Amino acid sequence: MFVSLAVVTVFMSALLLVSAGAKSLRTRHITEQMSTLGVPRRMMAFLIGAQIAGAAGAIAGLWWGPIGIAAATGLTLYFAGAVAFHLRVGDHKGASPAVVLTMASVALIVLRTATL
């Protein structure tokens, strides 16, 4: 069970760090997407920080379970918010990856809880 937790944690953390990097570079794709979703530019730093904190917390949670559960809970809320923002503007195609990442975050909660 712990091996599954470690694999999902490493995958999610890598994905979060890549996403945070893309947001910090303010690529055209990212800025257009955020504009379409109605995310204010001033929120970008918060979103980047949340992704980095989520990745760090998930990794730290491999050693200390409660921080991993807290990080995974935060990630679940983060991605559920992303789903809501996509659906609010009718972007069903863009909501799909956020739904998958929400489910992966819930899986982190379940796996970390099961391995305490």
GROMACS .gro file of C-alpha atoms in nm:
model
  116
    1MET     CA    1   0.000   0.000   0.000
    2PHE     CA    2   0.285   0.237   0.085
    3VAL     CA    3   0.442   0.180  -0.258
    4SER     CA    4   0.116   0.293  -0.422
    5LEU     CA    5   0.115   0.601  -0.199
    6ALA     CA    6   0.474   0.681  -0.295
    7VAL     CA    7   0.405   0.642  -0.668
    8VAL     CA    8   0.094   0.863  -0.662
    9THR     CA    9   0.274   1.118  -0.442
   10VAL     CA   10   0.574   1.145  -0.674
   11PHE     CA   11   0.350   1.168  -0.982
   12MET     CA   12   0.130   1.439  -0.828
   13SER     CA   13   0.425   1.636  -0.693
   14ALA     CA   14   0.603   1.633  -1.029
   15LEU     CA   15   0.286   1.740  -1.207
   16LEU     CA   16   0.225   2.020  -0.955
   17LEU     CA   17   0.579   2.152  -0.990
   18VAL     CA   18   0.560   2.148  -1.371
   19SER     CA   19   0.226   2.331  -1.356
   20ALA     CA   20   0.362   2.587  -1.110
   21GLY     CA   21   0.660   2.641  -1.339
   22ALA     CA   22   0.435   2.697  -1.639
   23LYS     CA   23   0.225   2.944  -1.441
   24SER     CA   24   0.535   3.130  -1.324
   25LEU     CA   25   0.656   3.163  -1.684
   26ARG     CA   26   0.318   3.313  -1.777
   27THR     CA   27   0.309   3.131  -2.110
   28ARG     CA   28   0.052   3.246  -2.363
   29HIS     CA   29  -0.151   2.929  -2.318
   30ILE     CA   30  -0.167   2.970  -1.940
   31THR     CA   31  -0.253   3.340  -1.946
   32GLU     CA   32  -0.526   3.285  -2.207
   33GLN     CA   33  -0.671   2.996  -2.010
   34MET     CA   34  -0.672   3.192  -1.684
   35SER     CA   35  -0.833   3.488  -1.858
   36THR     CA   36  -1.103   3.264  -2.006
   37LEU     CA   37  -1.170   3.115  -1.663
   38GLY     CA   38  -1.194   3.461  -1.507
   39VAL     CA   39  -0.896   3.414  -1.275
   40PRO     CA   40  -0.747   3.754  -1.188
   41ARG     CA   41  -0.374   3.794  -1.261
   42ARG     CA   42  -0.311   3.887  -0.899
   43MET     CA   43  -0.416   3.533  -0.802
   44MET     CA   44  -0.136   3.369  -1.001
   45ALA     CA   45   0.118   3.398  -0.721
   46PHE     CA   46  -0.129   3.237  -0.480
   47LEU     CA   47  -0.200   2.950  -0.722
   48ILE     CA   48   0.172   2.892  -0.781
   49GLY     CA   49   0.236   2.893  -0.406
   50ALA     CA   50  -0.052   2.653  -0.342
   51GLN     CA   51   0.084   2.409  -0.598
   52ILE     CA   52   0.437   2.423  -0.458
   53ALA     CA   53   0.308   2.387  -0.100
   54GLY     CA   54   0.090   2.094  -0.206
   55ALA     CA   55   0.384   1.917  -0.368
   56ALA     CA   56   0.611   1.979  -0.069
   57GLY     CA   57   0.343   1.871   0.177
   58ALA     CA   58   0.265   1.554  -0.015
   59ILE     CA   59   0.634   1.458  -0.023
   60ALA     CA   60   0.680   1.542   0.346
   61GLY     CA   61   0.370   1.336   0.414
   62LEU     CA   62   0.556   1.023   0.314
   63TRP     CA   63   0.745   1.061   0.643
   64TRP     CA   64   0.480   1.229   0.858
   65GLY     CA   65   0.129   1.113   0.779
   66PRO     CA   66  -0.076   1.405   0.915
   67ILE     CA   67   0.102   1.659   0.693
   68GLY     CA   68   0.043   1.434   0.393
   69ILE     CA   69  -0.327   1.413   0.471
   70ALA     CA   70  -0.345   1.790   0.517
   71ALA     CA   71  -0.162   1.851   0.188
   72ALA     CA   72  -0.383   1.605   0.000
   73THR     CA   73  -0.694   1.770   0.148
   74GLY     CA   74  -0.568   2.108   0.030
   75LEU     CA   75  -0.498   1.966  -0.316
   76THR     CA   76  -0.846   1.816  -0.330
   77LEU     CA   77  -0.996   2.158  -0.257
   78TYR     CA   78  -0.760   2.325  -0.506
   79PHE     CA   79  -0.857   2.092  -0.791
   80ALA     CA   80  -1.227   2.090  -0.699
   81GLY     CA   81  -1.207   2.468  -0.732
   82ALA     CA   82  -1.044   2.426  -1.071
   83VAL     CA   83  -1.329   2.198  -1.179
   84ALA     CA   84  -1.580   2.459  -1.064
   85PHE     CA   85  -1.403   2.739  -1.254
   86HIS     CA   86  -1.394   2.533  -1.575
   87LEU     CA   87  -1.758   2.429  -1.549
   88ARG     CA   88  -1.866   2.784  -1.464
   89VAL     CA   89  -1.756   2.901  -1.810
   90GLY     CA   90  -1.873   2.585  -1.988
   91ASP     CA   91  -1.523   2.446  -2.044
   92HIS     CA   92  -1.607   2.076  -2.007
   93LYS     CA   93  -1.294   1.970  -2.197
   94GLY     CA   94  -1.073   2.164  -1.956
   95ALA     CA   95  -1.263   2.035  -1.654
   96SER     CA   96  -1.174   1.672  -1.729
   97PRO     CA   97  -0.807   1.690  -1.626
   98ALA     CA   98  -0.905   1.879  -1.311
   99VAL     CA   99  -1.157   1.605  -1.226
  100VAL     CA  100  -0.885   1.340  -1.266
  101LEU     CA  101  -0.648   1.540  -1.044
  102THR     CA  102  -0.923   1.586  -0.785
  103MET     CA  103  -0.969   1.209  -0.778
  104ALA     CA  104  -0.593   1.156  -0.753
  105SER     CA  105  -0.585   1.395  -0.457
  106VAL     CA  106  -0.863   1.200  -0.288
  107ALA     CA  107  -0.664   0.882  -0.357
  108LEU     CA  108  -0.370   1.042  -0.174
  109ILE     CA  109  -0.592   1.102   0.130
  110VAL     CA  110  -0.717   0.744   0.125
  111LEU     CA  111  -0.374   0.589   0.070
  112ARG     CA  112  -0.205   0.804   0.335
  113THR     CA  113  -0.480   0.732   0.586
  114ALA     CA  114  -0.454   0.360   0.515
  115THR     CA  115  -0.078   0.359   0.573
  116LEU     CA  116  -0.068   0.546   0.904
   0.00000   0.00000   0.00000
